[in-house]
Tab-separated table of C-alpha atoms and ligand atoms in Angstrom:
chain	number	residue	atom	x	y	z
Y	1	UNK	CA	0.000	0.000	0.000
Y	2	UNK	CA	1.384	3.399	-1.011
Y	3	UNK	CA	0.208	6.807	0.112
Y	4	UNK	CA	0.500	8.977	-2.997
Y	5	UNK	CA	-0.606	12.527	-2.257
Y	6	UNK	CA	-4.106	11.949	-0.835
Y	7	UNK	CA	-4.645	8.480	-2.243
Y	8	UNK	CA	-3.955	4.999	-0.947
Y	9	UNK	CA	-2.818	3.006	-3.970
Y	10	UNK	CA	-1.388	-0.372	-4.819
Y	11	UNK	CA	2.274	-0.341	-5.884
Y	12	UNK	CA	1.305	-0.974	-9.527
Y	13	UNK	CA	-1.078	1.987	-9.495
Y	14	UNK	CA	1.564	4.600	-8.601
Y	15	UNK	CA	2.850	6.499	-11.608
Y	16	UNK	CA	5.346	9.267	-10.949
Y	17	UNK	CA	5.871	11.827	-13.677
Y	18	UNK	CA	9.310	12.008	-15.287
Y	19	UNK	CA	8.987	15.749	-14.709
Y	20	UNK	CA	8.840	15.414	-10.940
Y	21	UNK	CA	11.556	17.666	-9.528
Y	22	UNK	CA	12.541	14.932	-7.099
Y	23	UNK	CA	13.601	12.898	-10.103
Y	24	UNK	CA	15.444	15.685	-11.949
Y	25	UNK	CA	17.011	17.606	-9.076
Y	26	UNK	CA	16.574	15.590	-5.892
Y	27	UNK	CA	14.419	18.621	-5.046
Y	28	UNK	CA	12.702	17.303	-1.952
Y	29	UNK	CA	13.026	16.039	1.596
Y	30	UNK	CA	12.309	12.795	3.403
Y	31	UNK	CA	11.950	11.089	6.763
Y	32	UNK	CA	12.353	7.497	7.896
Y	33	UNK	CA	10.243	6.641	10.933
Y	34	UNK	CA	10.459	3.494	13.073
Y	35	UNK	CA	7.295	1.516	13.621
Y	36	UNK	CA	7.211	-0.373	16.916
Y	37	UNK	CA	4.056	-2.224	17.808
Y	38	UNK	CA	2.161	-0.616	14.926
Y	39	UNK	CA	2.971	2.923	16.136
Y	40	UNK	CA	5.375	5.597	14.906
Y	41	UNK	CA	8.244	6.100	17.375
Y	42	UNK	CA	9.050	9.730	18.377
Y	43	UNK	CA	6.845	11.001	15.580
Y	44	UNK	CA	6.737	14.596	16.876
Y	45	UNK	CA	10.508	14.878	16.506
Y	46	UNK	CA	10.322	13.513	12.945
Y	47	UNK	CA	7.538	15.950	12.031
Y	48	UNK	CA	9.480	18.866	13.524
Y	49	UNK	CA	12.538	17.919	11.474
Y	50	UNK	CA	10.395	17.457	8.355
Y	51	UNK	CA	8.912	20.930	8.799
Y	52	UNK	CA	12.347	22.415	9.320
Y	53	UNK	CA	13.799	20.642	6.252
Y	54	UNK	CA	10.864	21.962	4.192
Y	55	UNK	CA	11.348	25.520	5.463
Y	56	UNK	CA	15.053	25.404	4.687
Y	57	UNK	CA	14.449	24.474	1.037
Y	58	UNK	CA	11.392	26.785	0.759
Y	59	UNK	CA	9.008	23.904	0.177
Y	60	UNK	CA	5.453	24.185	1.469
Y	61	UNK	CA	4.013	21.015	3.015
Y	62	UNK	CA	1.120	19.734	0.865
Y	63	UNK	CA	-1.155	19.690	3.945
Y	64	UNK	CA	-1.001	20.241	7.693
Y	65	UNK	CA	1.198	18.038	9.872
Y	66	UNK	CA	-1.985	16.863	11.635
Y	67	UNK	CA	-3.414	15.723	8.325
Y	68	UNK	CA	-0.182	13.969	7.295
Y	69	UNK	CA	-0.005	12.320	10.729
Y	70	UNK	CA	-3.547	10.975	10.313
Y	71	UNK	CA	-2.790	9.682	6.813
Y	72	UNK	CA	0.350	7.927	8.044
Y	73	UNK	CA	-1.615	6.165	10.816
Y	74	UNK	CA	-4.106	4.977	8.211
Y	75	UNK	CA	-1.231	3.833	6.014
Y	76	UNK	CA	0.260	1.718	8.822
Y	77	UNK	CA	-3.146	0.130	9.488
Y	78	UNK	CA	-3.740	-0.612	5.830
Y	79	UNK	CA	-0.225	-2.058	5.481
Y	80	UNK	CA	-0.578	-4.336	8.567
Y	81	UNK	CA	2.979	-3.502	9.680
Y	82	UNK	CA	3.703	-4.014	13.377
Y	83	UNK	CA	7.490	-3.763	13.295
Y	84	UNK	CA	9.233	-1.884	10.535
Y	85	UNK	CA	9.875	1.477	8.978
Y	86	UNK	CA	7.813	4.147	7.293
Y	87	UNK	CA	9.415	6.106	4.460
Y	88	UNK	CA	7.966	9.533	3.635
Y	89	UNK	CA	9.204	11.892	0.945
Y	90	UNK	CA	7.933	15.183	-0.356
Y	91	UNK	CA	9.192	16.762	-3.568
Y	92	UNK	CA	8.540	20.145	-5.181
Y	93	UNK	CA	6.226	18.418	-7.629
Y	94	UNK	CA	5.892	18.278	-11.385
Y	95	UNK	CA	7.098	21.037	-13.705
Y	96	UNK	CA	8.955	21.451	-16.965
Y	97	UNK	CA	12.648	21.045	-16.230
Y	98	UNK	CA	14.143	24.332	-15.066
Y	99	UNK	CA	16.442	25.117	-12.160
Y	100	UNK	CA	14.066	27.921	-11.195
Y	101	UNK	CA	11.208	26.903	-8.873
Y	102	UNK	CA	7.837	26.504	-10.622
Y	103	UNK	CA	5.328	29.352	-9.920
Y	104	UNK	CA	2.736	27.507	-7.861
Y	105	UNK	CA	4.245	24.113	-7.167
Y	106	UNK	CA	2.023	21.255	-6.062
Y	107	UNK	CA	4.257	19.014	-3.925
Y	108	UNK	CA	4.289	15.262	-4.454
Y	109	UNK	CA	3.961	13.232	-1.254
Y	110	UNK	CA	4.842	9.564	-1.212
Y	111	UNK	CA	4.881	7.229	1.784
Y	112	UNK	CA	4.917	3.510	2.414
Y	113	UNK	CA	5.764	1.028	5.158
Y	114	UNK	CA	8.239	-1.824	5.138
Y	115	UNK	CA	8.405	-4.722	7.520
Y	116	UNK	CA	11.904	-4.507	8.991
Y	117	UNK	CA	13.191	-6.392	12.003
Y	118	UNK	CA	15.308	-4.675	14.616
Y	119	UNK	CA	19.037	-5.419	13.958
Y	120	UNK	CA	19.374	-7.244	17.268
Y	121	UNK	CA	22.367	-9.385	16.235
Y	122	UNK	CA	24.457	-6.415	15.124
Y	123	UNK	CA	23.361	-4.411	18.167
Y	124	UNK	CA	24.790	-7.211	20.295
Y	125	UNK	CA	27.952	-8.087	18.374
Y	126	UNK	CA	28.875	-4.631	17.067
Y	127	UNK	CA	29.932	-3.762	13.533
Y	128	UNK	CA	33.007	-2.714	11.559
Y	129	UNK	CA	33.385	0.716	9.976
Y	130	UNK	CA	35.756	2.551	7.681
Y	131	UNK	CA	36.542	6.270	7.569
Y	132	UNK	CA	36.328	8.552	4.582
Y	133	UNK	CA	36.502	12.278	3.780
Y	134	UNK	CA	33.079	13.924	4.109
Y	135	UNK	CA	32.461	15.208	0.580
Y	136	UNK	CA	28.864	16.333	1.198
Y	137	UNK	CA	27.565	19.883	0.921
Y	138	UNK	CA	27.510	22.232	3.919
Y	139	UNK	CA	23.812	21.799	4.761
Y	140	UNK	CA	23.829	18.251	6.115
Y	141	UNK	CA	21.225	19.418	8.670
Y	142	UNK	CA	18.592	19.293	5.900
Y	143	UNK	CA	17.224	15.801	5.275
Y	144	UNK	CA	17.241	16.254	1.527
Y	145	UNK	CA	16.860	13.593	-1.147
Y	146	UNK	CA	20.394	14.241	-2.409
Y	147	UNK	CA	22.144	11.209	-1.008
Y	148	UNK	CA	24.750	10.354	-3.632
Y	149	UNK	CA	27.774	10.869	-1.325
Y	150	UNK	CA	25.996	8.795	1.327
Y	151	UNK	CA	25.206	5.936	-1.051
Y	152	UNK	CA	28.771	5.964	-2.414
Y	153	UNK	CA	30.095	5.830	1.137
Y	154	UNK	CA	27.830	2.935	2.145
Y	155	UNK	CA	28.781	1.013	-0.992
Y	156	UNK	CA	32.443	1.628	-0.238
Y	157	UNK	CA	32.023	0.275	3.309
Y	158	UNK	CA	30.411	-2.950	2.149
Y	159	UNK	CA	33.015	-3.425	-0.590
Y	160	UNK	CA	35.623	-3.230	2.171
Y	161	UNK	CA	33.835	-5.802	4.292
Y	162	UNK	CA	32.499	-3.197	6.740
Y	163	UNK	CA	28.958	-2.031	7.587
Y	164	UNK	CA	29.208	1.730	7.818
Y	165	UNK	CA	31.392	4.651	6.718
Y	166	UNK	CA	32.363	7.310	9.226
Y	167	UNK	CA	32.792	10.741	7.641
Y	168	UNK	CA	35.470	13.251	8.630
Y	169	UNK	CA	36.094	16.781	7.375
Y	170	UNK	CA	39.843	17.342	7.349
Y	171	UNK	CA	40.188	14.827	10.149
Y	172	UNK	CA	37.221	16.065	12.237
Y	173	UNK	CA	34.572	13.370	12.686
Y	174	UNK	CA	31.096	14.494	11.667
Y	175	UNK	CA	28.699	11.532	11.348
Y	176	UNK	CA	28.204	8.378	9.254
Y	177	UNK	CA	26.616	7.648	5.877
Y	178	UNK	CA	23.220	7.002	7.491
Y	179	UNK	CA	23.698	7.415	11.238
Y	180	UNK	CA	25.178	9.676	13.908
Y	181	UNK	CA	28.280	8.708	15.859
Y	182	UNK	CA	29.232	9.002	19.511
Y	183	UNK	CA	32.320	7.995	21.446
Y	184	UNK	CA	32.959	7.279	25.101
Y	185	UNK	CA	36.163	8.712	26.513
Y	186	UNK	CA	37.013	8.529	30.233
Y	187	UNK	CA	33.346	7.856	31.007
Y	188	UNK	CA	32.101	10.901	29.067
Y	189	UNK	CA	29.994	10.763	25.909
Y	190	UNK	CA	31.192	12.903	23.012
Y	191	UNK	CA	29.384	13.697	19.780
Y	192	UNK	CA	29.597	16.359	17.075
Y	193	UNK	CA	27.411	19.414	17.798
Y	194	UNK	CA	24.125	19.539	15.892
Y	195	UNK	CA	25.056	22.200	13.358
Y	196	UNK	CA	25.058	22.399	9.544
Y	197	UNK	CA	27.664	19.593	9.282
Y	198	UNK	CA	25.434	16.776	10.553
Y	199	UNK	CA	21.853	15.629	10.483
Y	200	UNK	CA	20.350	16.061	13.941
Y	201	UNK	CA	19.180	12.466	14.364
Y	202	UNK	CA	16.010	11.696	16.248
Y	203	UNK	CA	17.784	8.733	17.834
Y	204	UNK	CA	20.742	11.001	18.709
Y	205	UNK	CA	18.364	13.292	20.657
Y	206	UNK	CA	16.708	10.348	22.395
Y	207	UNK	CA	20.066	8.812	23.361
Y	208	UNK	CA	21.445	12.119	24.666
Y	209	UNK	CA	18.293	12.555	26.761
Y	210	UNK	CA	18.385	9.091	28.323
Y	211	UNK	CA	22.145	9.368	28.882
Y	212	UNK	CA	21.738	12.731	30.668
Y	213	UNK	CA	18.923	11.340	32.805
Y	214	UNK	CA	21.214	8.481	33.812
Y	215	UNK	CA	23.822	11.018	34.925
Y	216	UNK	CA	26.366	10.648	32.121
Y	217	UNK	CA	28.374	13.699	31.151
Y	218	UNK	CA	27.680	14.620	27.541
Y	219	UNK	CA	29.865	16.869	25.479
Y	220	UNK	CA	28.560	18.008	22.104
Y	221	UNK	CA	32.018	18.767	20.859
Y	222	UNK	CA	33.878	17.894	17.669
Y	223	UNK	CA	36.692	15.327	17.951
Y	224	UNK	CA	39.269	14.088	15.472
Y	225	UNK	CA	40.038	10.765	13.834
Y	226	UNK	CA	42.810	9.921	16.273
Y	227	UNK	CA	40.523	10.514	19.266
Y	228	UNK	CA	37.933	8.294	17.585
Y	229	UNK	CA	40.345	5.419	17.092
Y	230	UNK	CA	41.664	5.698	20.659
Y	231	UNK	CA	38.208	5.994	22.219
Y	232	UNK	CA	37.110	3.575	24.936
Y	233	UNK	CA	33.879	2.930	23.048
Y	234	UNK	CA	32.304	3.968	19.767
Y	235	UNK	CA	28.682	3.560	18.754
Y	236	UNK	CA	26.281	4.826	16.127
Y	237	UNK	CA	22.671	5.911	16.514
Y	238	UNK	CA	19.861	5.910	13.972
Y	239	UNK	CA	16.245	5.011	13.389
Y	240	UNK	CA	17.052	1.607	11.907
Y	241	UNK	CA	20.347	0.845	13.707
Y	242	UNK	CA	19.102	2.157	17.097
Y	243	UNK	CA	22.306	2.011	19.196
Y	244	UNK	CA	24.896	-0.182	17.462
Y	245	UNK	CA	28.456	-0.563	18.769
Y	246	UNK	CA	31.386	-0.037	16.402
Y	247	UNK	CA	34.125	-2.456	17.372
Y	248	UNK	CA	36.583	-2.007	14.537
Y	249	UNK	CA	37.535	1.032	12.452
Y	250	UNK	CA	39.804	0.884	9.392
Y	251	UNK	CA	40.805	-2.659	10.407
Y	252	UNK	CA	41.855	-1.617	13.941
Y	253	UNK	CA	39.936	-2.789	16.975
Y	254	UNK	CA	38.383	-0.195	19.267
Y	255	UNK	CA	39.666	-0.929	22.793
Y	256	UNK	CA	39.421	-4.719	23.197
Y	257	UNK	CA	37.241	-5.114	20.094
Y	258	UNK	CA	34.036	-5.780	22.039
Y	259	UNK	CA	30.947	-3.603	22.711
Y	260	UNK	CA	31.615	-1.394	25.749
Y	261	UNK	CA	29.788	-1.110	29.054
Y	262	UNK	CA	28.436	2.431	28.506
Y	263	UNK	CA	27.086	1.428	25.080
Y	264	UNK	CA	25.405	-1.625	26.601
Y	265	UNK	CA	23.929	0.491	29.411
Y	266	UNK	CA	22.486	2.944	26.861
Y	267	UNK	CA	21.037	0.044	24.881
Y	268	UNK	CA	19.308	-1.194	28.039
Y	269	UNK	CA	17.889	2.263	28.732
Y	270	UNK	CA	16.729	2.586	25.112
Y	271	UNK	CA	15.042	-0.819	25.334
Y	272	UNK	CA	12.876	0.522	28.159
Y	273	UNK	CA	11.349	3.180	25.912
Y	274	UNK	CA	10.779	0.910	22.902
Y	275	UNK	CA	7.060	0.049	22.934
Y	276	UNK	CA	6.479	-3.702	23.366
X	301	PMP	N1	22.768	11.043	9.833
X	301	PMP	C1	22.436	10.682	8.584
X	301	PMP	C2	23.258	11.168	7.442
X	301	PMP	C3	21.305	9.851	8.365
X	301	PMP	O1	20.957	9.505	7.125
X	301	PMP	C4	20.583	9.387	9.497
X	301	PMP	C5	19.412	8.463	9.298
X	301	PMP	N2	18.278	9.153	8.891
X	301	PMP	C6	20.978	9.797	10.772
X	301	PMP	C7	22.089	10.621	10.907
X	301	PMP	C8	20.243	9.347	11.991
X	301	PMP	O2	19.013	10.017	12.112
X	301	PMP	P1	17.765	9.363	12.849
X	301	PMP	O3	18.210	8.996	14.211
X	301	PMP	O4	16.742	10.434	12.849
X	301	PMP	O5	17.375	8.171	12.043
């Protein structure tokens, strides 16, 4: 079942115009929500980020957030998904190809659900990562459809027998191809500040909140590649990866090469807020 603008359609019934600006220019924004127990997790945070992304690219939402929220609930029900993800994208709609915005654009909204299991094995064992120069633009805070550097980076990781690519700008760690990154150093949690160089992840916010409530010291401060590799613990956060330990970077183990105690504690705390 696909939500296409106002309509619930079968996959075969969705026909996107070749003149959609999402197709020509990547002119649009998106969100990936987690569905736990048939409900959207932290949906207010996702809607806030969606609204902000839209504002930043001067795109008007096709309807109110309340209306979109209602439609998404109906979509989940019609799709019978209990555990999975919901993908939502909005583009600047259909117009003859021109860099200039169309006069009165009618945005195209597309959303659908996928059944996706939680990555419990990787959350337990940890994953390997590689590092790479962050070649993205300087507005990584906008969740735009332009993901070519991210897809190249992910492909590169898998070709090198790793799961994720960690980006750095001139040696300063920003985030990963599709997740945020945090390290633990002397008991403190460090992560890049939420500015134009990273996407402010919903999971990042949730993890920082539960970590603060537990009494951990959090420093939203940039750190370099050497600090990363010498960290006591490294983990990534994201809607689909939740909190996943990174145990090896560029073929070097992090600490003893096993998920760390702070990471495991945060996973336990996160588990408490995941609806059964
Ligand atoms: N950074 C990037 C580049 C991402 O693509 C994602 C996943 N959407 C994240 C961080 C994590 O964000 P969230 O926790 O909202 O999924």
